[in-house]
């Protein structure tokens, strides 16, 4: 075996325990409760003397729980369509996500939430953002699934979370972009980061990660559980950190309708692309979600319900065609093996989302549809009333792509390639450490 | 094959794309954000100047998400108990539901939410109602499962959603009935519509849609996921659109207890009806939910917790006996093949719910249990203080049954029968377009 | 067969119907809606005249739904890892839980919510508490899974719910302990009650309840669904009945981070304990959750985020070692067969949680971190400002252990042992009444 079990047995636990102890120390130094959780800072009573519900917690927590389900059940089970994707992989991913949310809390905190006292104040908002960052990591894994060892994936996660925080900071602060649903920061960055790593790991002999007939009936039903939870809760994903009230409501409505249109178009395209008119489950499991990705930036804006339908319509077509034609092309010509087809579900839809957001934002100041609430949605205009929103939004997408490709290439070169001496064939990576012979169905 | 694949390959995508483009145009003309989502219309600050949570969105959204899960995971997986119910069916149903929520938004909007400016104002309430309408469509499909082609099902959905909106309008507006959980509008109407279509599609040679030994262990566990999500979230279903505050709270409490009683009785009956005292999974998967259906009208009323238990008790017995004796009788004598037994889960319990609501409403004005809040629950009394609530509630159920039977027969005759020339045998309909041979487990 | 089918067919339905009728009568006499659900008692408008959301319902209901999913999907599917654990068992557990929430509403009501008018006022809080009590019952079943008949389990549930209410009353009222997440009342009590019953039912010939190779790929994926829902929603479990506002928020934050640390450590330990560095799915499915149990008491306190990580770290190690070494030891030496390993998931972590809570509470009054809000979290200090919180918290854990062991032994002796004449071998208990031969995969 390419992986020496004993080595894995020592290295993985040692690294994991070390990292967890580091988290404890760093949390002790930097993390404190925010004003909605700290008894002294919190304002628990409103002017009428009643215990108040104005606590941010009650605006955000239900959406947080929906997002939490998307990360662990949604992404987790979406990957079970792969027969090879066995127990240990489930366990390792669970660990990577669990480590990711701790590390993300620190990195995002240092970049965005560091108080004057040098402390990071955490609350439900930080939990949502940490889950978002972890989503980006899981998206990237979708491209390298089955090509890396657990230790490599752990290193990859450490660096990707760091770069995610840097990228997010640039997009949200210097550029002042709106990106509540993360079309740029989560999907576009995560996708191109993963593809860049996958490009580095390319080996001619390696057979396609997603075997055409590799799924069985029940595997596909499990994957549908993942798909449906992502699809159902996406309105919460895109609205979770929007400004409370109308903006949050709007993000939910737009995402709800864009996803509906996306499903109808995906089924139509899938049937059309099959010579016998049958559906390809890979399309149903993935392309139906592309609309949610594409509504990540514009969701909270006044894109209107029919605008949302149009976005879902276009994204469904692009994503389905991507699975049919682009993924094989990338594997054969560009030497990029995209195991789960993340470029079709997160990459292209993410860019569409960025462009949609740029267009919607560009027309906002003159549209008059926001009235005096314009600055609720586009807070940057309070400071820079002349800001050309469209251009800055567009640049955000370009930054995400660039950060993803450069970052992924560097990280891939320096942590995932090793051991250079004997590259790890697919059937000895994600499946090399199964806990029982039954795992291969 | 009865279905010419090429025909399906052309007709289904063509129809779906056409419908989606029609949705985009109609949304553009008619749909606007409501006062809780539109920045100009919304009142974002309360009298004390704080950003307020009085936004309807925060009262309804968590319940909406629960309902959303019931529609797509609940109904979706409940049907997976059928081995024949393969990939493509899952995909087609996904498409039908996704189209359904768009079309329902328009139809319900035209009938109930059309503003003076000729626009439909949409928000979380419309999303909940659109999901409710889709539930009714999925209920009806339960009776014809495996007997229609995807194109036929799409036509059936178009007409059923239209009739649903008409029926709902008659019951809620001219008749001013209370039906927050849809015992009449969703379950009774949906069930009899589906049975009427199934009656039209009856063919002597057709073998029972739900093969006695047709399920396997894992299929039944998947179905239990559907059952449990419907069971757990039903309190949200029955309270989602009730008047906020005590009424919404009461609907959740009553449904919670009625479902608990229904489970105990269903298990007892199922064991009693088996000569060796074993449980029939069909009963556990379906009859346990009948209590929720029966609490759809009276849930928000002062039926009291023990009243809720009694309703659950009776419904569990009726539903279980229905599966054991009535369904086979209907198939053999009445020529109505009820694939999923919707008459036992939605039909009879829906009628019980209508009667329960009528009785509870009839006693309301004189009971004194509502005090001055009587008109919160029964708003009609503000306009017609002398209204005999019981009689009008009862008439609502009769309207739902009549609309369902007549509508279903007409729709069945004119869209589902074609192609008349060569009727489609069961194994060439819902399963004719599987994407892989594995689908039959 | 050990069970005479006819006897089961008569006795189980007869008992279930009798109990349900008793519930109806008792609910009729004792249960009324509380001030948040009753139209006359409820205050629906705030001082500014707006319909108010200050209704407790909106603070608690989303968390209630998460807890509800944990009880029925979480515990329900966590047990499906057992091949033997077939259809009927799922159905019987469903019935036991459904009966449990009704009986718990009465017992907890009599002990804690009985009004001056001799009525129990129920609302969302009672629903959460009833689900909590049911959780304790399902935990205990985890130890005797497959060793008792349905009728025995029903009797066991009747007595355990009663003892749960007594134990809870002693801990919350005379001792005035904080235990919002139930480390003592739910997990510690439930675990030792179950182990005591299991000890009574010990028979040398009985083979281990959890066969090493007893699970298959899909069974383990179903179990992972249970695990993940418990893991994801545990922050809601520990915060559901905390004081609204900062306390509730804090309980969610602490549980979120403690569970993350627990996963990382569990994976590390599991890999370390396998001679080839592989993961044991039993660890992933169970030990990853131990952190949530251990944060049940201190979650709402100012334990700080890094304190939460430390608790997760320690619990993950203890729980994993328990599965590896303690469970086999208990089975062979102490004659306690722990089918699901509840001692590792609920017993030891529950005690850790009790100790953690005691320490955190002991330091509270002097820590100054609560400021004037100290009595929000520790209401007892309003009445007894000199109360030594730590000592009383610690005594609560001891009470829970004692009540569990004594109660479980007595209940086991008097209801579960019968029929003494011919003890029921494992393969004729929980699996004796399968509804189809397919159930053994």
mmCIF file of C-alpha atoms in Angstrom, chain A residues 17-315:
data_model
loop_
_atom_site.group_PDB
_atom_site.id
_atom_site.type_symbol
_atom_site.label_atom_id
_atom_site.label_comp_id
_atom_site.label_asym_id
_atom_site.label_seq_id
_atom_site.Cartn_x
_atom_site.Cartn_y
_atom_site.Cartn_z
ATOM 1 C CA UNK A 17 -4.373 16.266 18.646
ATOM 2 C CA UNK A 18 -1.721 18.936 18.151
ATOM 3 C CA UNK A 19 -4.116 21.125 16.158
ATOM 4 C CA UNK A 20 -6.902 20.711 18.706
ATOM 5 C CA UNK A 21 -4.619 21.737 21.558
ATOM 6 C CA UNK A 22 -3.539 24.752 19.498
ATOM 7 C CA UNK A 23 -7.208 25.665 19.027
ATOM 8 C CA UNK A 24 -7.790 25.508 22.783
ATOM 9 C CA UNK A 25 -4.876 27.836 23.480
ATOM 10 C CA UNK A 26 -5.788 30.306 20.713
ATOM 11 C CA UNK A 27 -9.454 30.332 21.767
ATOM 12 C CA UNK A 28 -8.343 31.001 25.343
ATOM 13 C CA UNK A 29 -6.314 34.006 24.241
ATOM 14 C CA UNK A 30 -8.608 35.516 21.616
ATOM 15 C CA UNK A 31 -12.240 34.343 21.852
ATOM 16 C CA UNK A 32 -14.877 36.052 24.014
ATOM 17 C CA UNK A 33 -18.710 36.116 23.851
ATOM 18 C CA UNK A 34 -20.243 38.952 21.853
ATOM 19 C CA UNK A 35 -22.767 41.523 23.104
ATOM 20 C CA UNK A 36 -25.670 39.153 22.408
ATOM 21 C CA UNK A 37 -24.203 36.373 24.544
ATOM 22 C CA UNK A 38 -22.235 38.155 27.261
ATOM 23 C CA UNK A 39 -24.370 38.967 30.311
ATOM 24 C CA UNK A 40 -22.686 42.287 30.983
ATOM 25 C CA UNK A 41 -22.613 43.562 27.398
ATOM 26 C CA UNK A 42 -26.075 42.359 26.431
ATOM 27 C CA UNK A 43 -29.127 44.593 26.552
ATOM 28 C CA UNK A 44 -31.802 42.169 27.692
ATOM 29 C CA UNK A 45 -34.699 44.554 28.162
ATOM 30 C CA UNK A 46 -36.328 46.961 25.715
ATOM 31 C CA UNK A 47 -37.604 50.443 26.453
ATOM 32 C CA UNK A 48 -40.957 49.080 27.573
ATOM 33 C CA UNK A 49 -39.182 46.968 30.180
ATOM 34 C CA UNK A 50 -40.117 43.656 28.586
ATOM 35 C CA UNK A 51 -37.457 41.017 28.089
ATOM 36 C CA UNK A 52 -36.663 41.802 24.464
ATOM 37 C CA UNK A 53 -36.225 39.525 21.482
ATOM 38 C CA UNK A 54 -34.193 42.208 19.667
ATOM 39 C CA UNK A 55 -31.277 39.889 20.445
ATOM 40 C CA UNK A 56 -29.536 39.131 17.121
ATOM 41 C CA UNK A 57 -29.656 35.476 18.162
ATOM 42 C CA UNK A 58 -33.369 35.233 17.360
ATOM 43 C CA UNK A 59 -32.961 36.815 13.928
ATOM 44 C CA UNK A 60 -30.202 34.417 12.898
ATOM 45 C CA UNK A 61 -30.306 31.135 14.799
ATOM 46 C CA UNK A 62 -32.989 29.321 12.751
ATOM 47 C CA UNK A 63 -31.070 30.166 9.572
ATOM 48 C CA UNK A 64 -27.843 29.059 11.225
ATOM 49 C CA UNK A 65 -29.314 25.640 11.952
ATOM 50 C CA UNK A 66 -30.445 25.308 8.321
ATOM 51 C CA UNK A 67 -26.942 26.208 7.124
ATOM 52 C CA UNK A 68 -25.456 23.769 9.634
ATOM 53 C CA UNK A 69 -27.577 20.971 8.153
ATOM 54 C CA UNK A 70 -26.465 21.957 4.643
ATOM 55 C CA UNK A 71 -22.793 21.665 5.588
ATOM 56 C CA UNK A 72 -22.928 18.330 7.391
ATOM 57 C CA UNK A 73 -25.888 16.472 5.871
ATOM 58 C CA UNK A 74 -26.019 18.333 2.546
ATOM 59 C CA UNK A 75 -22.397 18.242 1.475
ATOM 60 C CA UNK A 76 -21.761 15.080 3.465
ATOM 61 C CA UNK A 77 -24.390 12.952 1.760
ATOM 62 C CA UNK A 78 -24.095 14.567 -1.670
ATOM 63 C CA UNK A 79 -20.683 12.864 -1.806
ATOM 64 C CA UNK A 80 -22.029 9.430 -0.887
ATOM 65 C CA UNK A 81 -23.056 8.878 -4.517
ATOM 66 C CA UNK A 82 -19.498 7.607 -4.872
ATOM 67 C CA UNK A 83 -19.295 3.927 -3.953
ATOM 68 C CA UNK A 84 -15.620 4.332 -3.152
ATOM 69 C CA UNK A 85 -16.479 7.134 -0.778
ATOM 70 C CA UNK A 86 -16.625 4.936 2.291
ATOM 71 C CA UNK A 87 -16.772 5.099 6.052
ATOM 72 C CA UNK A 88 -13.361 6.514 6.765
ATOM 73 C CA UNK A 89 -13.860 9.261 4.234
ATOM 74 C CA UNK A 90 -17.088 10.194 5.980
ATOM 75 C CA UNK A 91 -15.223 10.211 9.270
ATOM 76 C CA UNK A 92 -12.246 12.202 7.969
ATOM 77 C CA UNK A 93 -14.518 14.777 6.320
ATOM 78 C CA UNK A 94 -16.413 15.075 9.578
ATOM 79 C CA UNK A 95 -13.114 15.801 11.334
ATOM 80 C CA UNK A 96 -11.978 18.264 8.668
ATOM 81 C CA UNK A 97 -15.250 20.185 8.896
ATOM 82 C CA UNK A 98 -15.137 20.169 12.704
ATOM 83 C CA UNK A 99 -11.587 21.482 12.691
ATOM 84 C CA UNK A 100 -12.503 23.924 9.933
ATOM 85 C CA UNK A 101 -15.183 25.725 11.919
ATOM 86 C CA UNK A 102 -12.782 26.287 14.817
ATOM 87 C CA UNK A 103 -9.922 27.513 12.636
ATOM 88 C CA UNK A 104 -12.329 29.648 10.566
ATOM 89 C CA UNK A 105 -13.646 31.312 13.729
ATOM 90 C CA UNK A 106 -10.110 32.430 14.509
ATOM 91 C CA UNK A 107 -9.012 33.463 11.010
ATOM 92 C CA UNK A 108 -12.232 35.320 10.189
ATOM 93 C CA UNK A 109 -12.130 36.852 13.648
ATOM 94 C CA UNK A 110 -8.593 38.151 13.250
ATOM 95 C CA UNK A 111 -9.444 39.690 9.895
ATOM 96 C CA UNK A 112 -12.908 41.036 10.586
ATOM 97 C CA UNK A 113 -14.045 40.885 14.195
ATOM 98 C CA UNK A 114 -10.985 41.835 16.239
ATOM 99 C CA UNK A 115 -12.060 44.289 18.925
ATOM 100 C CA UNK A 116 -10.047 47.233 20.332
ATOM 101 C CA UNK A 117 -9.150 44.971 23.259
ATOM 102 C CA UNK A 118 -7.542 42.481 20.865
ATOM 103 C CA UNK A 119 -10.340 39.970 21.463
ATOM 104 C CA UNK A 120 -12.664 38.296 18.954
ATOM 105 C CA UNK A 121 -16.310 38.584 20.014
ATOM 106 C CA UNK A 122 -18.220 35.481 18.880
ATOM 107 C CA UNK A 123 -21.925 34.856 18.517
ATOM 108 C CA UNK A 124 -24.345 33.303 16.083
ATOM 109 C CA UNK A 125 -22.988 35.444 13.205
ATOM 110 C CA UNK A 126 -19.526 33.958 13.678
ATOM 111 C CA UNK A 127 -20.989 30.458 13.754
ATOM 112 C CA UNK A 128 -22.707 31.086 10.419
ATOM 113 C CA UNK A 129 -19.530 32.524 8.889
ATOM 114 C CA UNK A 130 -17.452 29.614 10.181
ATOM 115 C CA UNK A 131 -19.897 27.201 8.561
ATOM 116 C CA UNK A 132 -19.711 29.200 5.322
ATOM 117 C CA UNK A 133 -15.922 28.935 5.307
ATOM 118 C CA UNK A 134 -16.162 25.198 5.916
ATOM 119 C CA UNK A 135 -18.554 24.927 2.976
ATOM 120 C CA UNK A 136 -15.846 26.428 0.768
ATOM 121 C CA UNK A 137 -13.386 23.805 2.016
ATOM 122 C CA UNK A 138 -15.820 20.950 1.326
ATOM 123 C CA UNK A 139 -16.463 22.340 -2.165
ATOM 124 C CA UNK A 140 -12.735 22.208 -2.909
ATOM 125 C CA UNK A 141 -12.510 18.647 -1.594
ATOM 126 C CA UNK A 142 -15.128 17.753 -4.202
ATOM 127 C CA UNK A 143 -12.471 18.179 -6.866
ATOM 128 C CA UNK A 144 -9.748 16.110 -5.192
ATOM 129 C CA UNK A 145 -12.018 13.495 -3.646
ATOM 130 C CA UNK A 146 -10.176 10.184 -3.539
ATOM 131 C CA UNK A 147 -6.842 11.626 -4.632
ATOM 132 C CA UNK A 148 -5.378 12.743 -1.309
ATOM 133 C CA UNK A 149 -4.563 11.197 2.034
ATOM 134 C CA UNK A 150 -6.340 12.415 5.185
ATOM 135 C CA UNK A 151 -3.156 14.145 6.370
ATOM 136 C CA UNK A 152 -2.830 15.955 3.052
ATOM 137 C CA UNK A 153 -6.474 17.024 3.259
ATOM 138 C CA UNK A 154 -5.915 18.376 6.765
ATOM 139 C CA UNK A 155 -2.986 20.513 5.589
ATOM 140 C CA UNK A 156 -5.050 21.609 2.619
ATOM 141 C CA UNK A 157 -7.843 22.697 4.965
ATOM 142 C CA UNK A 158 -5.478 24.682 7.180
ATOM 143 C CA UNK A 159 -4.217 26.743 4.247
ATOM 144 C CA UNK A 160 -7.546 27.056 2.435
ATOM 145 C CA UNK A 161 -9.301 28.440 5.510
ATOM 146 C CA UNK A 162 -6.516 31.001 5.852
ATOM 147 C CA UNK A 163 -6.753 32.065 2.221
ATOM 148 C CA UNK A 164 -10.536 32.108 2.469
ATOM 149 C CA UNK A 165 -10.335 34.664 5.258
ATOM 150 C CA UNK A 166 -7.865 36.800 3.301
ATOM 151 C CA UNK A 167 -9.986 36.637 0.144
ATOM 152 C CA UNK A 168 -13.183 37.369 2.070
ATOM 153 C CA UNK A 169 -11.559 40.325 3.795
ATOM 154 C CA UNK A 170 -10.393 41.861 0.492
ATOM 155 C CA UNK A 171 -13.824 41.437 -1.098
ATOM 156 C CA UNK A 172 -15.878 42.664 1.861
ATOM 157 C CA UNK A 173 -13.662 45.460 3.157
ATOM 158 C CA UNK A 174 -11.329 47.193 0.706
ATOM 159 C CA UNK A 175 -13.756 46.463 -2.131
ATOM 160 C CA UNK A 176 -16.905 46.797 0.010
ATOM 161 C CA UNK A 177 -18.753 44.186 -2.065
ATOM 162 C CA UNK A 178 -22.124 42.710 -1.143
ATOM 163 C CA UNK A 179 -21.865 38.921 -1.060
ATOM 164 C CA UNK A 180 -24.185 37.667 1.697
ATOM 165 C CA UNK A 181 -24.656 34.259 0.038
ATOM 166 C CA UNK A 182 -21.016 33.907 -0.961
ATOM 167 C CA UNK A 183 -21.214 33.535 -4.745
ATOM 168 C CA UNK A 184 -17.700 34.957 -4.832
ATOM 169 C CA UNK A 185 -16.214 34.264 -1.428
ATOM 170 C CA UNK A 186 -17.557 30.731 -0.921
ATOM 171 C CA UNK A 187 -18.379 29.165 -4.284
ATOM 172 C CA UNK A 188 -16.095 30.825 -6.835
ATOM 173 C CA UNK A 189 -13.056 30.880 -4.561
ATOM 174 C CA UNK A 190 -13.648 27.373 -3.225
ATOM 175 C CA UNK A 191 -14.169 25.915 -6.682
ATOM 176 C CA UNK A 192 -11.092 27.391 -8.364
ATOM 177 C CA UNK A 193 -8.964 26.613 -5.333
ATOM 178 C CA UNK A 194 -10.045 22.969 -5.561
ATOM 179 C CA UNK A 195 -9.554 22.787 -9.318
ATOM 180 C CA UNK A 196 -6.074 24.256 -9.018
ATOM 181 C CA UNK A 197 -5.106 21.642 -6.420
ATOM 182 C CA UNK A 198 -6.622 18.940 -8.608
ATOM 183 C CA UNK A 199 -4.599 20.222 -11.568
ATOM 184 C CA UNK A 200 -1.407 19.842 -9.557
ATOM 185 C CA UNK A 201 -2.376 16.319 -8.519
ATOM 186 C CA UNK A 202 -3.122 15.310 -12.115
ATOM 187 C CA UNK A 203 -1.640 11.974 -13.132
ATOM 188 C CA UNK A 204 -2.287 10.557 -16.623
ATOM 189 C CA UNK A 205 -2.816 7.025 -15.381
ATOM 190 C CA UNK A 206 -5.486 8.090 -12.912
ATOM 191 C CA UNK A 207 -8.905 6.959 -14.010
ATOM 192 C CA UNK A 208 -11.891 9.320 -13.749
ATOM 193 C CA UNK A 209 -12.786 9.886 -10.096
ATOM 194 C CA UNK A 210 -16.513 9.602 -10.717
ATOM 195 C CA UNK A 211 -17.052 6.233 -12.412
ATOM 196 C CA UNK A 212 -20.020 6.495 -14.767
ATOM 197 C CA UNK A 213 -21.660 3.403 -13.361
ATOM 198 C CA UNK A 214 -20.094 3.811 -9.961
ATOM 199 C CA UNK A 215 -23.259 4.514 -8.060
ATOM 200 C CA UNK A 216 -25.923 2.059 -6.992
ATOM 201 C CA UNK A 217 -29.594 2.645 -6.339
ATOM 202 C CA UNK A 218 -29.298 3.292 -2.613
ATOM 203 C CA UNK A 219 -26.133 5.363 -2.955
ATOM 204 C CA UNK A 220 -28.059 7.644 -5.277
ATOM 205 C CA UNK A 221 -30.972 7.890 -2.838
ATOM 206 C CA UNK A 222 -28.528 8.879 -0.089
ATOM 207 C CA UNK A 223 -27.065 11.481 -2.422
ATOM 208 C CA UNK A 224 -30.584 12.777 -3.084
ATOM 209 C CA UNK A 225 -30.936 13.389 0.660
ATOM 210 C CA UNK A 226 -27.878 15.612 0.411
ATOM 211 C CA UNK A 227 -29.215 17.334 -2.693
ATOM 212 C CA UNK A 228 -32.651 17.997 -1.250
ATOM 213 C CA UNK A 229 -31.345 19.443 2.021
ATOM 214 C CA UNK A 230 -29.074 21.789 0.117
ATOM 215 C CA UNK A 231 -31.951 22.718 -2.193
ATOM 216 C CA UNK A 232 -34.557 23.236 0.556
ATOM 217 C CA UNK A 233 -32.356 25.228 2.929
ATOM 218 C CA UNK A 234 -30.555 27.373 0.324
ATOM 219 C CA UNK A 235 -32.926 30.280 0.982
ATOM 220 C CA UNK A 236 -31.575 30.273 4.549
ATOM 221 C CA UNK A 237 -28.012 30.060 3.255
ATOM 222 C CA UNK A 238 -28.377 33.172 1.101
ATOM 223 C CA UNK A 239 -30.277 35.154 3.727
ATOM 224 C CA UNK A 240 -28.499 34.073 6.920
ATOM 225 C CA UNK A 241 -26.209 37.106 7.267
ATOM 226 C CA UNK A 242 -28.159 39.679 5.245
ATOM 227 C CA UNK A 243 -29.349 42.854 6.966
ATOM 228 C CA UNK A 244 -32.327 41.884 9.125
ATOM 229 C CA UNK A 245 -35.843 42.619 7.943
ATOM 230 C CA UNK A 246 -36.725 43.204 4.304
ATOM 231 C CA UNK A 247 -33.255 42.318 2.958
ATOM 232 C CA UNK A 248 -33.186 38.961 4.686
ATOM 233 C CA UNK A 249 -36.761 38.274 3.586
ATOM 234 C CA UNK A 250 -35.945 39.204 -0.023
ATOM 235 C CA UNK A 251 -32.902 36.922 -0.131
ATOM 236 C CA UNK A 252 -35.104 34.004 0.924
ATOM 237 C CA UNK A 253 -37.826 34.771 -1.637
ATOM 238 C CA UNK A 254 -35.404 35.215 -4.558
ATOM 239 C CA UNK A 255 -33.504 32.035 -3.776
ATOM 240 C CA UNK A 256 -36.748 30.073 -3.404
ATOM 241 C CA UNK A 257 -37.919 31.004 -6.904
ATOM 242 C CA UNK A 258 -34.558 30.807 -8.641
ATOM 243 C CA UNK A 259 -34.112 27.241 -7.394
ATOM 244 C CA UNK A 260 -37.582 26.278 -8.607
ATOM 245 C CA UNK A 261 -36.797 27.495 -12.126
ATOM 246 C CA UNK A 262 -33.418 25.784 -12.031
ATOM 247 C CA UNK A 263 -34.980 22.385 -11.323
ATOM 248 C CA UNK A 264 -37.476 22.602 -14.191
ATOM 249 C CA UNK A 265 -34.756 23.576 -16.672
ATOM 250 C CA UNK A 266 -32.277 20.993 -15.393
ATOM 251 C CA UNK A 267 -34.755 18.149 -15.843
ATOM 252 C CA UNK A 268 -35.598 19.384 -19.337
ATOM 253 C CA UNK A 269 -31.938 19.660 -20.335
ATOM 254 C CA UNK A 270 -31.005 16.319 -18.803
ATOM 255 C CA UNK A 271 -33.753 14.580 -20.749
ATOM 256 C CA UNK A 272 -32.816 16.446 -23.915
ATOM 257 C CA UNK A 273 -29.139 15.496 -23.621
ATOM 258 C CA UNK A 274 -29.905 11.776 -23.352
ATOM 259 C CA UNK A 275 -30.509 10.046 -26.643
ATOM 260 C CA UNK A 276 -33.396 8.126 -25.109
ATOM 261 C CA UNK A 277 -34.755 11.067 -23.101
ATOM 262 C CA UNK A 278 -33.774 9.591 -19.756
ATOM 263 C CA UNK A 279 -32.564 11.641 -16.789
ATOM 264 C CA UNK A 280 -28.970 11.524 -15.566
ATOM 265 C CA UNK A 281 -29.012 11.430 -11.760
ATOM 266 C CA UNK A 282 -25.758 13.391 -11.668
ATOM 267 C CA UNK A 283 -27.622 16.329 -13.218
ATOM 268 C CA UNK A 284 -30.566 16.001 -10.818
ATOM 269 C CA UNK A 285 -28.230 15.759 -7.846
ATOM 270 C CA UNK A 286 -26.114 18.775 -8.802
ATOM 271 C CA UNK A 287 -27.367 21.099 -11.517
ATOM 272 C CA UNK A 288 -30.676 21.606 -9.699
ATOM 273 C CA UNK A 289 -28.676 23.457 -7.018
ATOM 274 C CA UNK A 290 -26.774 25.788 -9.328
ATOM 275 C CA UNK A 291 -29.489 28.437 -9.066
ATOM 276 C CA UNK A 292 -28.837 28.835 -5.354
ATOM 277 C CA UNK A 293 -25.158 29.464 -5.998
ATOM 278 C CA UNK A 294 -25.994 32.059 -8.646
ATOM 279 C CA UNK A 295 -28.299 33.944 -6.281
ATOM 280 C CA UNK A 296 -25.653 34.244 -3.553
ATOM 281 C CA UNK A 297 -24.768 37.855 -4.303
ATOM 282 C CA UNK A 298 -27.945 39.375 -5.759
ATOM 283 C CA UNK A 299 -30.347 37.514 -3.495
ATOM 284 C CA UNK A 300 -30.722 40.345 -0.997
ATOM 285 C CA UNK A 301 -30.985 42.955 -3.758
ATOM 286 C CA UNK A 302 -34.079 44.151 -5.652
ATOM 287 C CA UNK A 303 -33.499 41.697 -8.486
ATOM 288 C CA UNK A 304 -37.270 41.004 -8.628
ATOM 289 C CA UNK A 305 -38.853 37.548 -8.663
ATOM 290 C CA UNK A 306 -38.792 37.213 -12.447
ATOM 291 C CA UNK A 307 -35.145 38.240 -12.485
ATOM 292 C CA UNK A 308 -34.575 35.370 -10.073
ATOM 293 C CA UNK A 309 -36.368 32.978 -12.432
ATOM 294 C CA UNK A 310 -34.209 34.114 -15.346
ATOM 295 C CA UNK A 311 -31.031 33.482 -13.345
ATOM 296 C CA UNK A 312 -32.269 30.006 -12.425
ATOM 297 C CA UNK A 313 -33.173 29.331 -16.041
ATOM 298 C CA UNK A 314 -29.730 30.290 -17.401
ATOM 299 C CA UNK A 315 -27.800 28.559 -14.605
#
